[in-house]
Short mmCIF file of C-alpha atoms in Angstrom, two decimals:
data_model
loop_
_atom_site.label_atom_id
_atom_site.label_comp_id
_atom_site.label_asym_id
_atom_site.label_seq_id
_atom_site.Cartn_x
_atom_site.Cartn_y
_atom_site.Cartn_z
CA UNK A 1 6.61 -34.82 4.40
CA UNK A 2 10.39 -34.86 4.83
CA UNK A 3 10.65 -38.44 2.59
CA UNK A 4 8.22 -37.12 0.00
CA UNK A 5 9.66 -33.78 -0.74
CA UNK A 6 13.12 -34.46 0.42
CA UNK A 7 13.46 -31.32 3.15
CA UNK A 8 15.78 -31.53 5.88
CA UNK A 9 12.58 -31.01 8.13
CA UNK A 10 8.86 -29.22 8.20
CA UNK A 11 6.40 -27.93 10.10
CA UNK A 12 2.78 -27.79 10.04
CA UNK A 13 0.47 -24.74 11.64
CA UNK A 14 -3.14 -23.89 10.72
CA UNK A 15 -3.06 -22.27 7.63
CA UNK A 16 -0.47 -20.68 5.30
CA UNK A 17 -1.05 -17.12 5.77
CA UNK A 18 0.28 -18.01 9.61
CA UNK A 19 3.34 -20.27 8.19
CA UNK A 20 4.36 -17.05 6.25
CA UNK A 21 3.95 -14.91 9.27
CA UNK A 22 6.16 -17.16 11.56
CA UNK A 23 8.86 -17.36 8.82
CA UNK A 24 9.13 -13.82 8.43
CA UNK A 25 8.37 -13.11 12.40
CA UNK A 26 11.20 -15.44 13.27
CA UNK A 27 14.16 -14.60 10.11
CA UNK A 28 13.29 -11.10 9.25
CA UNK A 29 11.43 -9.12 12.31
CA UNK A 30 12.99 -5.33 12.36
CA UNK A 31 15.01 -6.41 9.12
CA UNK A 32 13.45 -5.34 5.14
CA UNK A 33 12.19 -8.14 3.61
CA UNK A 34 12.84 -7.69 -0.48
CA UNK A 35 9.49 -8.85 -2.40
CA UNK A 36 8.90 -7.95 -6.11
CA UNK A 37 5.25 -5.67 -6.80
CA UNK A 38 3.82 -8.17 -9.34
CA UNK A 39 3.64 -10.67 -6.60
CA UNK A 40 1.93 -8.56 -3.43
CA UNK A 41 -0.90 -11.38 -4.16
CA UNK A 42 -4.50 -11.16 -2.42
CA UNK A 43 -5.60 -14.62 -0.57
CA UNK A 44 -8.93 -15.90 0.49
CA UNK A 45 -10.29 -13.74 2.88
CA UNK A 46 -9.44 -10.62 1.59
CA UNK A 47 -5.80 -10.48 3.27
CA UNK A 48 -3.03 -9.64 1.68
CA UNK A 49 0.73 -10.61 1.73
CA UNK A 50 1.90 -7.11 2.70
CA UNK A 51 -0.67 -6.93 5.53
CA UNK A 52 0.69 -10.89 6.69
CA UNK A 53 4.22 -9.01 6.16
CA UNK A 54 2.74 -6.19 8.55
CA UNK A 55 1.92 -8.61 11.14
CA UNK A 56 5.39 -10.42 11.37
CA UNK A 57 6.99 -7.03 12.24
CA UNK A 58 8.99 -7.21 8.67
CA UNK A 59 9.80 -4.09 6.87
CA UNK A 60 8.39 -4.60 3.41
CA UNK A 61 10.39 -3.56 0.31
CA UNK A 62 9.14 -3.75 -3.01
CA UNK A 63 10.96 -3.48 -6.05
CA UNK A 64 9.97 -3.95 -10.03
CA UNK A 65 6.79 -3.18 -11.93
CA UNK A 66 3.37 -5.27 -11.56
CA UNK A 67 4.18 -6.84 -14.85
CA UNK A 68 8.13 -7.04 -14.73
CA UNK A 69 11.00 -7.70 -12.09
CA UNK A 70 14.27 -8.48 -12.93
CA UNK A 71 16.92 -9.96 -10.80
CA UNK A 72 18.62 -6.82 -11.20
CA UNK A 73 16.20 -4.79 -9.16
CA UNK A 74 16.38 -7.41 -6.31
CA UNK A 75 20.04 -6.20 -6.26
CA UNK A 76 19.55 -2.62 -6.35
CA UNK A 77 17.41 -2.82 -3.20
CA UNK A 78 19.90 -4.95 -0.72
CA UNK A 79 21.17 -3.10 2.24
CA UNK A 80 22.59 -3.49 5.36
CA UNK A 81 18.84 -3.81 6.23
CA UNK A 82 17.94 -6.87 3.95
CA UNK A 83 16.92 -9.56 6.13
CA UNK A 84 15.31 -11.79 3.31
CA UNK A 85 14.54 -12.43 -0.47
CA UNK A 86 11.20 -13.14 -0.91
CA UNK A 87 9.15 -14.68 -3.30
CA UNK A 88 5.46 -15.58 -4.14
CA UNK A 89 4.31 -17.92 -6.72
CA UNK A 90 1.10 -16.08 -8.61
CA UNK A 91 -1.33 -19.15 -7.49
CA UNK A 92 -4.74 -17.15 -7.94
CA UNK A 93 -4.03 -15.02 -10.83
CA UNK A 94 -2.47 -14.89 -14.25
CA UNK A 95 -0.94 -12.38 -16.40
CA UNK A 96 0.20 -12.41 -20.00
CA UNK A 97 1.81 -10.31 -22.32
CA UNK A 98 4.60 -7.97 -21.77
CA UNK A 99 5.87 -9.72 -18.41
CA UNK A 100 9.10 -10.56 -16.88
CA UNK A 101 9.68 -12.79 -13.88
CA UNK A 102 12.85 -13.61 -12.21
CA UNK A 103 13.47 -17.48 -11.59
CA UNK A 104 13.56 -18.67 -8.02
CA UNK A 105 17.22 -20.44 -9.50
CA UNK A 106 18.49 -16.79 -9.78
CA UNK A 107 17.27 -15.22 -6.70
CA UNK A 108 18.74 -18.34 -4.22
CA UNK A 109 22.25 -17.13 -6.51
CA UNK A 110 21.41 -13.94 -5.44
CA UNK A 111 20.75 -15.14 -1.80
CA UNK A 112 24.17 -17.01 -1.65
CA UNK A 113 25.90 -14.06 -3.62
CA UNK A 114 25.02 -11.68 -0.45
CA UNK A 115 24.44 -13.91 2.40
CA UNK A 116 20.84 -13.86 2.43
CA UNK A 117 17.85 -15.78 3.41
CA UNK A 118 15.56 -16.58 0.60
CA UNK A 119 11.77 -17.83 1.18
CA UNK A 120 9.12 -18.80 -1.70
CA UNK A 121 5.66 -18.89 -0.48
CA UNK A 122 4.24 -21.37 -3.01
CA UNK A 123 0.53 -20.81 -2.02
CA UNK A 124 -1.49 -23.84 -3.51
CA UNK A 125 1.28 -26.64 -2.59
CA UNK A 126 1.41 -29.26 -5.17
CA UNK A 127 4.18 -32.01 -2.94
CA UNK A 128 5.32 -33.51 -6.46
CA UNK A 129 3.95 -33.80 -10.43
CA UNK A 130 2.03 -36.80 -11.54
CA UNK A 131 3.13 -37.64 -14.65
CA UNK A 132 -0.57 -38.13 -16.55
CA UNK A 133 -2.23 -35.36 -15.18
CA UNK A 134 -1.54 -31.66 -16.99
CA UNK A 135 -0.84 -29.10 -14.53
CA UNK A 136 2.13 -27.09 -16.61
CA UNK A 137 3.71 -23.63 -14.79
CA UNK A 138 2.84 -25.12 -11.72
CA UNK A 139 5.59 -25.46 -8.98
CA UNK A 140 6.12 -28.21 -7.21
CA UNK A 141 7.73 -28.80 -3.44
CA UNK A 142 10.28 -31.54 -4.31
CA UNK A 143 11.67 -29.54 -7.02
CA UNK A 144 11.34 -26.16 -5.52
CA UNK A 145 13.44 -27.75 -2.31
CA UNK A 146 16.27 -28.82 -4.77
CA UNK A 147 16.84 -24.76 -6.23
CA UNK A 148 18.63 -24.50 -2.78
CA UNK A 149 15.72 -22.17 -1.21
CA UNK A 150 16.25 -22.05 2.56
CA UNK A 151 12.34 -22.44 2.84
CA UNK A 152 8.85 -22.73 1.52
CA UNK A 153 5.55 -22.22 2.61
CA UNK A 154 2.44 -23.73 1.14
CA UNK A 155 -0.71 -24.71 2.14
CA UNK A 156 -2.41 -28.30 3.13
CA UNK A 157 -5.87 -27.89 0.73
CA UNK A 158 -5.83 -26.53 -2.64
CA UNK A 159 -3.32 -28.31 -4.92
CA UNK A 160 -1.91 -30.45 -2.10
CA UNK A 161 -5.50 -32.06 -1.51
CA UNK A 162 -5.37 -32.12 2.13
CA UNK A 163 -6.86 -30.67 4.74
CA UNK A 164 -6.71 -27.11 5.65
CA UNK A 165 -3.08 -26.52 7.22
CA UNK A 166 0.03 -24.74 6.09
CA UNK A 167 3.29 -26.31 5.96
CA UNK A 168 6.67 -24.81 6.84
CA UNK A 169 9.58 -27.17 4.95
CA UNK A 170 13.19 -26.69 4.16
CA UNK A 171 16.66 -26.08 6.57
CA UNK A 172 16.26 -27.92 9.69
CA UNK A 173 18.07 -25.22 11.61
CA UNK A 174 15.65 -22.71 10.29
CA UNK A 175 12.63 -25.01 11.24
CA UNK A 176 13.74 -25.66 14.20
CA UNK A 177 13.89 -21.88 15.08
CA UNK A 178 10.07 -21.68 14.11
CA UNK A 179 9.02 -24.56 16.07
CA UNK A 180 10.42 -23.05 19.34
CA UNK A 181 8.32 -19.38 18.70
CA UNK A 182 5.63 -19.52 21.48
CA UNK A 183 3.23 -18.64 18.78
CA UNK A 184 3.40 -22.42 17.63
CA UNK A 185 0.90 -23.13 20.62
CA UNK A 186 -1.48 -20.75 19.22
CA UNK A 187 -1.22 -21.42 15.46
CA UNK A 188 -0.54 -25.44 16.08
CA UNK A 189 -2.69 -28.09 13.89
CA UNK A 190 -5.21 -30.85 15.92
CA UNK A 191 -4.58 -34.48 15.94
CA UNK A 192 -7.26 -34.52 13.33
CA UNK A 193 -5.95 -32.34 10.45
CA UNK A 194 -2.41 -34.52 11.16
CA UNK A 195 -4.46 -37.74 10.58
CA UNK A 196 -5.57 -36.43 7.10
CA UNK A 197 -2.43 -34.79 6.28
CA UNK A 198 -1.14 -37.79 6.78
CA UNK A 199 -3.28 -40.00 5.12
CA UNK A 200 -2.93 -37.27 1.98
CA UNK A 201 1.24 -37.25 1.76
CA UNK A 202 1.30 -41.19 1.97
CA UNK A 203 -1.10 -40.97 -1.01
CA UNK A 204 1.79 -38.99 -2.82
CA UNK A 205 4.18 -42.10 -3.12
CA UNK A 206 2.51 -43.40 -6.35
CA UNK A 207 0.67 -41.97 -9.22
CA UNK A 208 -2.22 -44.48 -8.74
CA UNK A 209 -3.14 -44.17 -4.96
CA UNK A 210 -2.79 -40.26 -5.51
CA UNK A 211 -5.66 -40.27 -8.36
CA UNK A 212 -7.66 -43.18 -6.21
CA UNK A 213 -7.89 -41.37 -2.99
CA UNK A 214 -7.48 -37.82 -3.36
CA UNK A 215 -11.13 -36.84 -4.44
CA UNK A 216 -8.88 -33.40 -6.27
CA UNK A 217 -6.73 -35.54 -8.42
CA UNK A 218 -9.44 -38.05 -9.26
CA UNK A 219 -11.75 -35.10 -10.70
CA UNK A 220 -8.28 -33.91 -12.87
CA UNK A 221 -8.44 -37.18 -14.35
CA UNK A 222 -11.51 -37.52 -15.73
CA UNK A 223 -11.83 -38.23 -19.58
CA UNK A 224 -14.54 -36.60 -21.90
CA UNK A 225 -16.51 -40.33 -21.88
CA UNK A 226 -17.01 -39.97 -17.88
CA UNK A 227 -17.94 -36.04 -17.83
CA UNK A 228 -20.31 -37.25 -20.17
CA UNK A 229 -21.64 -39.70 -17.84
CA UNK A 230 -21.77 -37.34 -15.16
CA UNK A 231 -23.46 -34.67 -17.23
CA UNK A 232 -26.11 -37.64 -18.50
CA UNK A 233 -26.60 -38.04 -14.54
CA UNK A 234 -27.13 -34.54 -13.61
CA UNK A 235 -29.14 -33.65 -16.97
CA UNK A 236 -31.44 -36.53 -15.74
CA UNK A 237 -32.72 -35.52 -12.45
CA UNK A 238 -33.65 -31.61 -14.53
CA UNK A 239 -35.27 -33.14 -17.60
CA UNK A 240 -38.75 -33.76 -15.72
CA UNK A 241 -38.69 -30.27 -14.65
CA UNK A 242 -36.99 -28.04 -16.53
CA UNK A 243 -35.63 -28.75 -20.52
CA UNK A 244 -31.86 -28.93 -20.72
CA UNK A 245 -29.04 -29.98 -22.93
CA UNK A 246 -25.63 -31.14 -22.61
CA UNK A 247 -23.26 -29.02 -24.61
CA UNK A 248 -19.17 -28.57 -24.46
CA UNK A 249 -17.81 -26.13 -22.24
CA UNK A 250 -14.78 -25.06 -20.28
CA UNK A 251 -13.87 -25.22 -16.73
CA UNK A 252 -11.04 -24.52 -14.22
CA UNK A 253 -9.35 -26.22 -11.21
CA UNK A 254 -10.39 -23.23 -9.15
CA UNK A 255 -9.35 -22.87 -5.28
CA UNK A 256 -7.08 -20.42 -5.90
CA UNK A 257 -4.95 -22.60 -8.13
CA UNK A 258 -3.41 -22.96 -12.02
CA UNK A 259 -5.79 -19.90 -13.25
CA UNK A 260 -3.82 -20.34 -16.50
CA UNK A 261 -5.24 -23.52 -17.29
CA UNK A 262 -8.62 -24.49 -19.28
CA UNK A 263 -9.80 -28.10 -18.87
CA UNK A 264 -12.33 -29.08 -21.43
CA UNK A 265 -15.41 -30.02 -19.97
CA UNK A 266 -19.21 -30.17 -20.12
CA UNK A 267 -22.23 -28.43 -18.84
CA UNK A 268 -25.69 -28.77 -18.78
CA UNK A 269 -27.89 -25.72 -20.66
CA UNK A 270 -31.29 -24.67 -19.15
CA UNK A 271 -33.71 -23.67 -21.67
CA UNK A 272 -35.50 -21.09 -20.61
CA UNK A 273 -38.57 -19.70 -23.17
CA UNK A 274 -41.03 -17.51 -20.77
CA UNK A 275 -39.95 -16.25 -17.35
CA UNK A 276 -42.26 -18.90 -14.97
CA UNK A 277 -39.87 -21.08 -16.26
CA UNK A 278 -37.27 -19.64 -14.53
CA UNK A 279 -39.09 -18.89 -11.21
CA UNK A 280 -39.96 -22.93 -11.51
CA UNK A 281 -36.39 -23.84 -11.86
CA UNK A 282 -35.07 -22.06 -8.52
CA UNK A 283 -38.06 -23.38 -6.87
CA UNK A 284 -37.07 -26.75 -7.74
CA UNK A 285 -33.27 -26.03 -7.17
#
C-alpha cells in the first residue's frame, strides 16, 4: 500500500465507516471537527457520517449549504475548539447545477494556515487511474496523498476491487497513533482479507494485470462487440421460454461509486403480450 500510493504508512481495519471512527476518535475526540453540509453523506447500511462522527466522541460542525461551501465558511467556523478539517468525497451521489465545492488543495492551505489536521474520507478508494479506462471526477489515493492531506480513509471493495476492509493511509506519526488505540483488536482485518488485499494492490502496479485480475476493472473494460456477446449468451438461455430482444441501454458502475457516470451498454427486453406470460417468466427465473 505504502509503494503504490506513496504514504508514509497505512493501516487496514474492517471496514471504512470504523477507519473514520478511529481517525476522528484518536485526532479530534472532545475537539469540533469542521465538515461542510453538502457532504454529511449516507453509506450502506443506513449510517451516516454524522452518526460515525457521534461515535468517535467528535463535536460535529457543519458549515455551507447542501449545494455550496466555500473555503471561506471553513474559516469562519475555526476556533480554539477546531480539532480537524474534514472532508468527504460525494462517492454515492451526484449533484448538478448551481453547486460550489471547495478543493481538498485549498482546505490542506487552510489546514497549514491554522495549524490544523485535515482528513478526506474518500469512500470508494480508487489506489491510482488506469489510463484506458474512463472514470473522470473520481479521486484517486496517490494523488490525493500528494495535496499534503495528513490522512485518508477509503475502503478495500468498491472502486479499490478488494475485499471488504477500510484503509487508514497518510503521516506515519498519525498512523502510528491509530494503530496503538486498543480498539485496533476489535476492528482488526483476518489473515484472509490481508491475503486478498494483497493480492488486489500488487495487481495495481500495471494497467494490464489490474484489468486481468480484478473481475471490477475487467467488466469497465468491456467494448460494445463483447456486451454483445454476453447479451447473445444471456438472450439464449430466455429465447426457448420467454421472447426477448437485445436492444441498447445504459448502465452504471454502481456500489456506491462514480454515480455521475453512464456506460453504454446492453440489455435484454422481455416481451410480454398476455399476463401468463409473465407468471411463466418468474417461474422459470
Amino acid at each position: 500500500m505504502r509503494y503504490v500510493t506513496k504514504a508514509e504508512d497505512a493501516v487496514v481495519v474492517n471496514n471504512n465507516a470504523a477507519a473514520v471512527m478511529l481517525v476522528l476518535k484518536n485526532l479530534c475526540a472532545g475537539k469540533e471537527a469542521i465538515i461542510s453540509r453538502g457532504e454529511l453523506v449516507e453509506i450502506g447500511g443506513s449510517f451516516r457520517i454524522p452518526e460515525v462522527m457521534a461515535a468517535s466522541g467528535a463535536k460535529m460542525v457543519e458549515v455551507g449549504a447542501t449545494n455550496r461551501t466555500r473555503i471561506s465558511d471553513y474559516e469562519k467556523a475555526i476556533t480554539s475548539e477546531t480539532g480537524v478539517l474534514l472532508k468527504v468525497h460525494q462517492s454515492n451521489f451526484h449533484i448538478s447545477g448551481f453547486t460550489e465545492e471547495v478543493k481538498l488543495e485549498e482546505l490542506v492551505k487552510l489546514g497549514k494556515k491554522h495549524n490544523l489536521l485535515v482528513i478526506y474520507d474518500m469512500g470508494s478508494g480508487l489506489l491510482r487511474r488506469p489510463e484506458t479506462i474512463d472514470l473522470r471526477g473520481e479521486p484517486d489515493v496517490y494523488s490525493t496523498l500528494a495535496t499534503g492531506v495528513d490522512l485518508v480513509t477509503f475502503s478495500g471493495d468498491k472502486l479499490l476491487g478488494g475485499p471488504q476492509a477500510g484503509i487508514i493511509a497518510g503521516k506515519k506519526d498519525l498512523v502510528q497513533k491509530i494503530q496503538k488505540d486498543p480498539m485496533m483488536r476489535a476492528l482488526r482485518v483476518g489473515k484472509m482479507t490481508l491475503a486478498a488485499l494483497n493480492f488486489v494492490i500488487k495487481s495495481y502496479l500495471k494497467d494490464e494485470t489490474l484489468k486481468e485480475n480484478i473481475p471490477l476493472f475487467m467488466m469497465l473494460e468491456r467494448d460494445e462487440n463483447k456486451l454483445q456477446d454476453l447479451a447473445e449468451i444471456f438472450s439464449g438461455y430466455l429465447q426457448n421460454h420467454i421472447p426477448c430482444k437485445i436492444v441498447q441501454s445504459e448502465a452504471q458502475v454502481g456500489g456506491g461509486t462514480l454515480p455521475h457516470i453512464k456506460i453504454k451498454s446492453k440489455a435484454v427486453q422481455l416481451i410480454l403480450e398476455e399476463k401468463h406470460q409473465a407468471k411463466e417468466m418468474f417461474d422459470y427465473l
